[in-house]
């Protein structure tokens, strides 16, 4: 202890020590909102130029912006909020990042240490409130702990299964001088996540995969979190095996959508071929996904005849809901490296005859074309939401494009019809399902990639949840494009009410909507509207041509539902197909299914 | 899809002795709907830097495995040990106050002797016994004391350790 203090340098204030630690961690931008308890930090920020501060309009948006920044760069996103309401407003964002494993460090102000527990002005028990909302959190009560905690927070946020870490900073700690020392490489006392897979498990997995007759690879957000090299290795390994591969919602982009081995997204609104391949496979390799309930459907009917291999960096994600036959704890990058090496070393030949037969079956499922829809092209026709996404995708091909979404039907259509070739280009709130995520996340992605095209595919209801961020776009000249699929309904709520609640549309109509064109203009942005199919391409072209923030209000078919759909409580092979596939009716939803979300 | 039989598990968790660590452990149980049947916590290192939490919980084999994995990934947790996987010792201490006079009072004392409970305080109308042992032994003694004037109980919860040379570190 004494030697570290001797090796440290005393900074004039805790605030300066915090900024120096941020710089040492490679931070160049933070998203925040000032207030009384963090004034010393804002003062220190004012006196320097290395760290840029983006002033959001609401603390929830600061966290989503940091998520967009983190997910589009692979770096840790940083948030700065004040005490009390600043911290409580950030909670939704923190839980969002926790559910989707996004590395964040959130600095929150706190009342001075001597006032903690006194119900002081803008006091909240922030560490108490955020304990289940973060991977870990800290309250710094002594100046000598400040810099150690700062460095440790970054380590915890980015290693193992990444996640949000909060540091609560009492105002007196930010004012008093504090010792600074550089981050050390010494291992943490108690936190030592395992990253290297057990070679024996890898051998077992490869032996199982080599014998497979109907294999499937199921890859999730963990591959994206492991960095672009992991996605490259996923492609290498999949091509080596010739196996079909599906991605989760969080994993889109981990495998190029245009590759013939890719069978599309799986799960509740996944493709027919992906879900039936999961249901009918005899060996399943899950890399970096967590058998989420949106993916498995009814658990006791999930992939009933398969041997399952699960590779995950988080041991608590293994055997949580689905029992597996081979558990591999490790980082997706290290696991894929090991799998490739072991596959090449194992002399057994895969059963190509069986594989050819399996692919024949998958191609027959594919031929069903479960994402088929019909767009009437006659002038004046109403726009199908699927068509709007398809046209947007076509118009943006070849450009460096980042897509974010809000939550609901538009999110699922974006996942189904926008095709991702690379990782880190797709940002969506998967686990928590946070409406209002997309606009601030797009802001964060645009800050990180100023010259790229960043589009928030939104719904008219979700976008209003963080619409105040239009002000941030204007202030920092962030040319984010907001592409609203406006069906004047909380569409996913409406869809469930139609399918499960006798079409009683209780509170799901978007009453009293603003005029989005005028709204855009009032926020110094460009407002566009497409009302008919013949307007669509023009509006998209105009939106993409403008180097300013744009809201494109795309008026789409109000009655359209997202298909295919695995209803609540149903199995993968009980999927509902859309109206294009008449005669394929799914099962009735059971009472147990009704209770699920 | 998996065995639905419930089993009891005694889990020892070695943690960094820092503010909020117990709240993290307890919050994990309540947040994820796990049971806590019994809980003890105290510092165990000479410098007070580490504490040992012992939790007795119930669940299916799958849930018990989940509990251990969830505990293990908490940042201030050094080690999680499921003592019920092998031979182990588990002891609890109880302070038991029995009020009464006459024959009941004498009977209470006789039973206390049979259970090797120590009298640590006595008045003409009361005894306070100190009893150490496994949870079921304490439960049995308390059942016997109930008709004899059992007035108050204070129990420590279970402290547990593996038999033989096996240690948590």
mmCIF file with all atom_site columns, C-alpha atoms in Angstrom, chain A residues 270-429:
data_model
loop_
_atom_site.group_PDB
_atom_site.id
_atom_site.type_symbol
_atom_site.label_atom_id
_atom_site.label_alt_id
_atom_site.label_comp_id
_atom_site.label_asym_id
_atom_site.label_entity_id
_atom_site.label_seq_id
_atom_site.pdbx_PDB_ins_code
_atom_site.Cartn_x
_atom_site.Cartn_y
_atom_site.Cartn_z
_atom_site.occupancy
_atom_site.B_iso_or_equiv
_atom_site.pdbx_formal_charge
_atom_site.auth_seq_id
_atom_site.auth_comp_id
_atom_site.auth_asym_id
_atom_site.auth_atom_id
_atom_site.pdbx_PDB_model_num
ATOM 1   C CA . UNK A 1 270 ? -36.870 -15.231 -37.299 1.00 0.00 ? 270 UNK A CA 1
ATOM 2   C CA . UNK A 1 271 ? -37.003 -16.959 -40.664 1.00 0.00 ? 271 UNK A CA 1
ATOM 3   C CA . UNK A 1 272 ? -38.786 -20.250 -41.272 1.00 0.00 ? 272 UNK A CA 1
ATOM 4   C CA . UNK A 1 273 ? -35.543 -21.952 -42.270 1.00 0.00 ? 273 UNK A CA 1
ATOM 5   C CA . UNK A 1 274 ? -33.562 -20.692 -39.252 1.00 0.00 ? 274 UNK A CA 1
ATOM 6   C CA . UNK A 1 275 ? -36.174 -21.797 -36.734 1.00 0.00 ? 275 UNK A CA 1
ATOM 7   C CA . UNK A 1 276 ? -36.854 -25.151 -38.339 1.00 0.00 ? 276 UNK A CA 1
ATOM 8   C CA . UNK A 1 277 ? -33.121 -25.808 -38.616 1.00 0.00 ? 277 UNK A CA 1
ATOM 9   C CA . UNK A 1 278 ? -32.858 -25.118 -34.880 1.00 0.00 ? 278 UNK A CA 1
ATOM 10  C CA . UNK A 1 279 ? -35.823 -27.389 -34.209 1.00 0.00 ? 279 UNK A CA 1
ATOM 11  C CA . UNK A 1 280 ? -34.635 -30.236 -36.389 1.00 0.00 ? 280 UNK A CA 1
ATOM 12  C CA . UNK A 1 281 ? -30.885 -30.178 -35.858 1.00 0.00 ? 281 UNK A CA 1
ATOM 13  C CA . UNK A 1 282 ? -28.973 -33.026 -34.244 1.00 0.00 ? 282 UNK A CA 1
ATOM 14  C CA . UNK A 1 283 ? -26.003 -30.909 -33.101 1.00 0.00 ? 283 UNK A CA 1
ATOM 15  C CA . UNK A 1 284 ? -26.221 -27.231 -32.160 1.00 0.00 ? 284 UNK A CA 1
ATOM 16  C CA . UNK A 1 285 ? -23.216 -24.992 -31.598 1.00 0.00 ? 285 UNK A CA 1
ATOM 17  C CA . UNK A 1 286 ? -24.141 -21.822 -29.699 1.00 0.00 ? 286 UNK A CA 1
ATOM 18  C CA . UNK A 1 287 ? -21.410 -19.190 -29.636 1.00 0.00 ? 287 UNK A CA 1
ATOM 19  C CA . UNK A 1 288 ? -21.986 -16.057 -27.589 1.00 0.00 ? 288 UNK A CA 1
ATOM 20  C CA . UNK A 1 289 ? -25.758 -16.292 -27.297 1.00 0.00 ? 289 UNK A CA 1
ATOM 21  C CA . UNK A 1 290 ? -27.802 -16.998 -24.197 1.00 0.00 ? 290 UNK A CA 1
ATOM 22  C CA . UNK A 1 291 ? -30.878 -19.068 -25.162 1.00 0.00 ? 291 UNK A CA 1
ATOM 23  C CA . UNK A 1 292 ? -33.042 -16.006 -24.638 1.00 0.00 ? 292 UNK A CA 1
ATOM 24  C CA . UNK A 1 293 ? -36.798 -16.671 -24.410 1.00 0.00 ? 293 UNK A CA 1
ATOM 25  C CA . UNK A 1 294 ? -37.302 -14.758 -27.686 1.00 0.00 ? 294 UNK A CA 1
ATOM 26  C CA . UNK A 1 295 ? -35.050 -17.370 -29.272 1.00 0.00 ? 295 UNK A CA 1
ATOM 27  C CA . UNK A 1 296 ? -36.149 -20.615 -27.661 1.00 0.00 ? 296 UNK A CA 1
ATOM 28  C CA . UNK A 1 297 ? -39.928 -20.308 -27.641 1.00 0.00 ? 297 UNK A CA 1
ATOM 29  C CA . UNK A 1 298 ? -41.453 -22.982 -25.408 1.00 0.00 ? 298 UNK A CA 1
ATOM 30  C CA . UNK A 1 299 ? -38.501 -24.444 -23.558 1.00 0.00 ? 299 UNK A CA 1
ATOM 31  C CA . UNK A 1 300 ? -39.677 -28.033 -23.317 1.00 0.00 ? 300 UNK A CA 1
ATOM 32  C CA . UNK A 1 301 ? -40.115 -28.130 -27.078 1.00 0.00 ? 301 UNK A CA 1
ATOM 33  C CA . UNK A 1 302 ? -36.898 -26.292 -27.938 1.00 0.00 ? 302 UNK A CA 1
ATOM 34  C CA . UNK A 1 303 ? -34.682 -28.256 -30.336 1.00 0.00 ? 303 UNK A CA 1
ATOM 35  C CA . UNK A 1 304 ? -35.762 -31.529 -28.739 1.00 0.00 ? 304 UNK A CA 1
ATOM 36  C CA . UNK A 1 305 ? -33.414 -33.963 -30.485 1.00 0.00 ? 305 UNK A CA 1
ATOM 37  C CA . UNK A 1 306 ? -30.108 -32.138 -30.500 1.00 0.00 ? 306 UNK A CA 1
ATOM 38  C CA . UNK A 1 307 ? -26.850 -32.362 -28.643 1.00 0.00 ? 307 UNK A CA 1
ATOM 39  C CA . UNK A 1 308 ? -26.009 -28.838 -27.601 1.00 0.00 ? 308 UNK A CA 1
ATOM 40  C CA . UNK A 1 309 ? -22.634 -27.138 -27.332 1.00 0.00 ? 309 UNK A CA 1
ATOM 41  C CA . UNK A 1 310 ? -22.636 -23.746 -25.642 1.00 0.00 ? 310 UNK A CA 1
ATOM 42  C CA . UNK A 1 311 ? -19.634 -21.421 -25.720 1.00 0.00 ? 311 UNK A CA 1
ATOM 43  C CA . UNK A 1 312 ? -20.049 -18.329 -23.558 1.00 0.00 ? 312 UNK A CA 1
ATOM 44  C CA . UNK A 1 313 ? -17.783 -16.072 -21.555 1.00 0.00 ? 313 UNK A CA 1
ATOM 45  C CA . UNK A 1 314 ? -20.332 -15.994 -18.745 1.00 0.00 ? 314 UNK A CA 1
ATOM 46  C CA . UNK A 1 315 ? -20.574 -19.315 -16.868 1.00 0.00 ? 315 UNK A CA 1
ATOM 47  C CA . UNK A 1 316 ? -23.905 -18.161 -15.422 1.00 0.00 ? 316 UNK A CA 1
ATOM 48  C CA . UNK A 1 317 ? -25.391 -18.111 -18.938 1.00 0.00 ? 317 UNK A CA 1
ATOM 49  C CA . UNK A 1 318 ? -24.633 -21.805 -19.416 1.00 0.00 ? 318 UNK A CA 1
ATOM 50  C CA . UNK A 1 319 ? -27.306 -24.291 -18.269 1.00 0.00 ? 319 UNK A CA 1
ATOM 51  C CA . UNK A 1 320 ? -29.474 -21.366 -17.139 1.00 0.00 ? 320 UNK A CA 1
ATOM 52  C CA . UNK A 1 321 ? -32.566 -22.226 -19.144 1.00 0.00 ? 321 UNK A CA 1
ATOM 53  C CA . UNK A 1 322 ? -31.370 -24.911 -21.554 1.00 0.00 ? 322 UNK A CA 1
ATOM 54  C CA . UNK A 1 323 ? -29.241 -27.834 -20.391 1.00 0.00 ? 323 UNK A CA 1
ATOM 55  C CA . UNK A 1 324 ? -26.309 -28.401 -22.711 1.00 0.00 ? 324 UNK A CA 1
ATOM 56  C CA . UNK A 1 325 ? -24.048 -31.358 -23.423 1.00 0.00 ? 325 UNK A CA 1
ATOM 57  C CA . UNK A 1 326 ? -20.758 -29.489 -23.814 1.00 0.00 ? 326 UNK A CA 1
ATOM 58  C CA . UNK A 1 327 ? -20.119 -26.235 -21.936 1.00 0.00 ? 327 UNK A CA 1
ATOM 59  C CA . UNK A 1 328 ? -17.224 -24.072 -23.098 1.00 0.00 ? 328 UNK A CA 1
ATOM 60  C CA . UNK A 1 329 ? -16.418 -21.083 -20.905 1.00 0.00 ? 329 UNK A CA 1
ATOM 61  C CA . UNK A 1 330 ? -14.329 -18.551 -22.783 1.00 0.00 ? 330 UNK A CA 1
ATOM 62  C CA . UNK A 1 331 ? -14.116 -15.499 -24.976 1.00 0.00 ? 331 UNK A CA 1
ATOM 63  C CA . UNK A 1 332 ? -15.675 -15.988 -28.429 1.00 0.00 ? 332 UNK A CA 1
ATOM 64  C CA . UNK A 1 333 ? -12.438 -15.025 -30.174 1.00 0.00 ? 333 UNK A CA 1
ATOM 65  C CA . UNK A 1 334 ? -10.315 -17.509 -28.215 1.00 0.00 ? 334 UNK A CA 1
ATOM 66  C CA . UNK A 1 335 ? -13.017 -20.170 -28.589 1.00 0.00 ? 335 UNK A CA 1
ATOM 67  C CA . UNK A 1 336 ? -13.266 -19.740 -32.368 1.00 0.00 ? 336 UNK A CA 1
ATOM 68  C CA . UNK A 1 337 ? -9.473  -19.856 -32.712 1.00 0.00 ? 337 UNK A CA 1
ATOM 69  C CA . UNK A 1 338 ? -9.407  -23.070 -30.732 1.00 0.00 ? 338 UNK A CA 1
ATOM 70  C CA . UNK A 1 339 ? -12.332 -24.568 -32.675 1.00 0.00 ? 339 UNK A CA 1
ATOM 71  C CA . UNK A 1 340 ? -10.669 -23.830 -36.017 1.00 0.00 ? 340 UNK A CA 1
ATOM 72  C CA . UNK A 1 341 ? -7.373  -25.356 -34.886 1.00 0.00 ? 341 UNK A CA 1
ATOM 73  C CA . UNK A 1 342 ? -9.084  -28.432 -33.438 1.00 0.00 ? 342 UNK A CA 1
ATOM 74  C CA . UNK A 1 343 ? -11.292 -28.884 -36.522 1.00 0.00 ? 343 UNK A CA 1
ATOM 75  C CA . UNK A 1 344 ? -8.204  -28.885 -38.751 1.00 0.00 ? 344 UNK A CA 1
ATOM 76  C CA . UNK A 1 345 ? -6.323  -31.219 -36.444 1.00 0.00 ? 345 UNK A CA 1
ATOM 77  C CA . UNK A 1 346 ? -9.122  -33.739 -36.031 1.00 0.00 ? 346 UNK A CA 1
ATOM 78  C CA . UNK A 1 347 ? -8.687  -36.228 -38.865 1.00 0.00 ? 347 UNK A CA 1
ATOM 79  C CA . UNK A 1 348 ? -12.319 -37.375 -38.896 1.00 0.00 ? 348 UNK A CA 1
ATOM 80  C CA . UNK A 1 349 ? -14.221 -36.298 -41.982 1.00 0.00 ? 349 UNK A CA 1
ATOM 81  C CA . UNK A 1 350 ? -17.628 -34.689 -41.604 1.00 0.00 ? 350 UNK A CA 1
ATOM 82  C CA . UNK A 1 351 ? -20.532 -36.680 -42.998 1.00 0.00 ? 351 UNK A CA 1
ATOM 83  C CA . UNK A 1 352 ? -20.906 -34.872 -46.322 1.00 0.00 ? 352 UNK A CA 1
ATOM 84  C CA . UNK A 1 353 ? -23.709 -37.122 -47.556 1.00 0.00 ? 353 UNK A CA 1
ATOM 85  C CA . UNK A 1 354 ? -25.830 -36.329 -44.520 1.00 0.00 ? 354 UNK A CA 1
ATOM 86  C CA . UNK A 1 355 ? -24.930 -32.647 -44.787 1.00 0.00 ? 355 UNK A CA 1
ATOM 87  C CA . UNK A 1 356 ? -26.030 -32.491 -48.415 1.00 0.00 ? 356 UNK A CA 1
ATOM 88  C CA . UNK A 1 357 ? -29.349 -34.038 -47.434 1.00 0.00 ? 357 UNK A CA 1
ATOM 89  C CA . UNK A 1 358 ? -29.690 -31.516 -44.561 1.00 0.00 ? 358 UNK A CA 1
ATOM 90  C CA . UNK A 1 359 ? -29.005 -28.615 -46.888 1.00 0.00 ? 359 UNK A CA 1
ATOM 91  C CA . UNK A 1 360 ? -31.648 -30.016 -49.242 1.00 0.00 ? 360 UNK A CA 1
ATOM 92  C CA . UNK A 1 361 ? -34.137 -29.843 -46.378 1.00 0.00 ? 361 UNK A CA 1
ATOM 93  C CA . UNK A 1 362 ? -33.052 -26.308 -45.432 1.00 0.00 ? 362 UNK A CA 1
ATOM 94  C CA . UNK A 1 363 ? -33.336 -25.156 -49.035 1.00 0.00 ? 363 UNK A CA 1
ATOM 95  C CA . UNK A 1 364 ? -36.883 -26.520 -49.152 1.00 0.00 ? 364 UNK A CA 1
ATOM 96  C CA . UNK A 1 365 ? -37.696 -24.462 -46.056 1.00 0.00 ? 365 UNK A CA 1
ATOM 97  C CA . UNK A 1 366 ? -35.987 -21.477 -47.607 1.00 0.00 ? 366 UNK A CA 1
ATOM 98  C CA . UNK A 1 367 ? -38.095 -21.867 -50.722 1.00 0.00 ? 367 UNK A CA 1
ATOM 99  C CA . UNK A 1 368 ? -41.104 -21.081 -48.577 1.00 0.00 ? 368 UNK A CA 1
ATOM 100 C CA . UNK A 1 369 ? -39.737 -17.503 -48.603 1.00 0.00 ? 369 UNK A CA 1
ATOM 101 C CA . UNK A 1 370 ? -41.153 -16.704 -45.176 1.00 0.00 ? 370 UNK A CA 1
ATOM 102 C CA . UNK A 1 371 ? -40.343 -12.984 -45.444 1.00 0.00 ? 371 UNK A CA 1
ATOM 103 C CA . UNK A 1 372 ? -42.346 -12.606 -48.644 1.00 0.00 ? 372 UNK A CA 1
ATOM 104 C CA . UNK A 1 373 ? -44.717 -9.640  -48.844 1.00 0.00 ? 373 UNK A CA 1
ATOM 105 C CA . UNK A 1 374 ? -46.555 -7.892  -51.660 1.00 0.00 ? 374 UNK A CA 1
ATOM 106 C CA . UNK A 1 375 ? -46.137 -4.219  -52.367 1.00 0.00 ? 375 UNK A CA 1
ATOM 107 C CA . UNK A 1 376 ? -48.621 -2.683  -54.741 1.00 0.00 ? 376 UNK A CA 1
ATOM 108 C CA . UNK A 1 377 ? -46.531 -0.335  -56.907 1.00 0.00 ? 377 UNK A CA 1
ATOM 109 C CA . UNK A 1 378 ? -49.449 1.540   -58.448 1.00 0.00 ? 378 UNK A CA 1
ATOM 110 C CA . UNK A 1 379 ? -49.052 5.265   -57.796 1.00 0.00 ? 379 UNK A CA 1
ATOM 111 C CA . UNK A 1 380 ? -50.970 6.315   -54.740 1.00 0.00 ? 380 UNK A CA 1
ATOM 112 C CA . UNK A 1 381 ? -50.642 2.898   -53.108 1.00 0.00 ? 381 UNK A CA 1
ATOM 113 C CA . UNK A 1 382 ? -49.986 2.628   -49.429 1.00 0.00 ? 382 UNK A CA 1
ATOM 114 C CA . UNK A 1 383 ? -46.400 1.820   -48.388 1.00 0.00 ? 383 UNK A CA 1
ATOM 115 C CA . UNK A 1 384 ? -45.703 -1.564  -46.835 1.00 0.00 ? 384 UNK A CA 1
ATOM 116 C CA . UNK A 1 385 ? -43.248 -1.160  -43.935 1.00 0.00 ? 385 UNK A CA 1
ATOM 117 C CA . UNK A 1 386 ? -41.176 -4.102  -45.175 1.00 0.00 ? 386 UNK A CA 1
ATOM 118 C CA . UNK A 1 387 ? -40.846 -2.432  -48.559 1.00 0.00 ? 387 UNK A CA 1
ATOM 119 C CA . UNK A 1 388 ? -39.722 0.828   -46.952 1.00 0.00 ? 388 UNK A CA 1
ATOM 120 C CA . UNK A 1 389 ? -36.870 -0.999  -45.184 1.00 0.00 ? 389 UNK A CA 1
ATOM 121 C CA . UNK A 1 390 ? -35.926 -2.896  -48.335 1.00 0.00 ? 390 UNK A CA 1
ATOM 122 C CA . UNK A 1 391 ? -35.751 0.307   -50.363 1.00 0.00 ? 391 UNK A CA 1
ATOM 123 C CA . UNK A 1 392 ? -33.748 2.004   -47.614 1.00 0.00 ? 392 UNK A CA 1
ATOM 124 C CA . UNK A 1 393 ? -31.343 -0.913  -47.611 1.00 0.00 ? 393 UNK A CA 1
ATOM 125 C CA . UNK A 1 394 ? -30.922 -0.800  -51.389 1.00 0.00 ? 394 UNK A CA 1
ATOM 126 C CA . UNK A 1 395 ? -30.328 2.961   -51.336 1.00 0.00 ? 395 UNK A CA 1
ATOM 127 C CA . UNK A 1 396 ? -27.617 2.704   -48.677 1.00 0.00 ? 396 UNK A CA 1
ATOM 128 C CA . UNK A 1 397 ? -25.676 -0.263  -50.073 1.00 0.00 ? 397 UNK A CA 1
ATOM 129 C CA . UNK A 1 398 ? -22.043 0.522   -50.610 1.00 0.00 ? 398 UNK A CA 1
ATOM 130 C CA . UNK A 1 399 ? -22.037 3.296   -48.024 1.00 0.00 ? 399 UNK A CA 1
ATOM 131 C CA . UNK A 1 400 ? -20.571 2.972   -44.545 1.00 0.00 ? 400 UNK A CA 1
ATOM 132 C CA . UNK A 1 401 ? -23.901 2.636   -42.722 1.00 0.00 ? 401 UNK A CA 1
ATOM 133 C CA . UNK A 1 402 ? -24.809 2.244   -39.065 1.00 0.00 ? 402 UNK A CA 1
ATOM 134 C CA . UNK A 1 403 ? -28.372 1.350   -38.157 1.00 0.00 ? 403 UNK A CA 1
ATOM 135 C CA . UNK A 1 404 ? -30.025 1.824   -34.789 1.00 0.00 ? 404 UNK A CA 1
ATOM 136 C CA . UNK A 1 405 ? -33.631 1.117   -33.924 1.00 0.00 ? 405 UNK A CA 1
ATOM 137 C CA . UNK A 1 406 ? -36.232 1.843   -31.342 1.00 0.00 ? 406 UNK A CA 1
ATOM 138 C CA . UNK A 1 407 ? -38.376 -1.068  -30.112 1.00 0.00 ? 407 UNK A CA 1
ATOM 139 C CA . UNK A 1 408 ? -41.384 -2.672  -31.740 1.00 0.00 ? 408 UNK A CA 1
ATOM 140 C CA . UNK A 1 409 ? -42.540 -3.756  -35.180 1.00 0.00 ? 409 UNK A CA 1
ATOM 141 C CA . UNK A 1 410 ? -40.151 -1.429  -37.025 1.00 0.00 ? 410 UNK A CA 1
ATOM 142 C CA . UNK A 1 411 ? -37.282 -3.008  -35.075 1.00 0.00 ? 411 UNK A CA 1
ATOM 143 C CA . UNK A 1 412 ? -38.230 -6.487  -36.242 1.00 0.00 ? 412 UNK A CA 1
ATOM 144 C CA . UNK A 1 413 ? -38.718 -5.353  -39.852 1.00 0.00 ? 413 UNK A CA 1
ATOM 145 C CA . UNK A 1 414 ? -35.317 -3.665  -39.729 1.00 0.00 ? 414 UNK A CA 1
ATOM 146 C CA . UNK A 1 415 ? -33.783 -6.898  -38.418 1.00 0.00 ? 415 UNK A CA 1
ATOM 147 C CA . UNK A 1 416 ? -35.522 -8.921  -41.127 1.00 0.00 ? 416 UNK A CA 1
ATOM 148 C CA . UNK A 1 417 ? -35.118 -6.716  -44.201 1.00 0.00 ? 417 UNK A CA 1
ATOM 149 C CA . UNK A 1 418 ? -31.949 -4.679  -43.635 1.00 0.00 ? 418 UNK A CA 1
ATOM 150 C CA . UNK A 1 419 ? -29.003 -6.937  -44.318 1.00 0.00 ? 419 UNK A CA 1
ATOM 151 C CA . UNK A 1 420 ? -25.802 -6.614  -42.325 1.00 0.00 ? 420 UNK A CA 1
ATOM 152 C CA . UNK A 1 421 ? -22.476 -7.698  -43.729 1.00 0.00 ? 421 UNK A CA 1
ATOM 153 C CA . UNK A 1 422 ? -20.195 -6.527  -40.931 1.00 0.00 ? 422 UNK A CA 1
ATOM 154 C CA . UNK A 1 423 ? -20.262 -6.430  -37.132 1.00 0.00 ? 423 UNK A CA 1
ATOM 155 C CA . UNK A 1 424 ? -20.788 -3.233  -35.095 1.00 0.00 ? 424 UNK A CA 1
ATOM 156 C CA . UNK A 1 425 ? -23.132 -1.742  -37.708 1.00 0.00 ? 425 UNK A CA 1
ATOM 157 C CA . UNK A 1 426 ? -26.404 -2.718  -35.995 1.00 0.00 ? 426 UNK A CA 1
ATOM 158 C CA . UNK A 1 427 ? -27.472 -1.341  -32.628 1.00 0.00 ? 427 UNK A CA 1
ATOM 159 C CA . UNK A 1 428 ? -30.748 -2.286  -31.063 1.00 0.00 ? 428 UNK A CA 1
ATOM 160 C CA . UNK A 1 429 ? -32.143 -2.758  -27.585 1.00 0.00 ? 429 UNK A CA 1
#
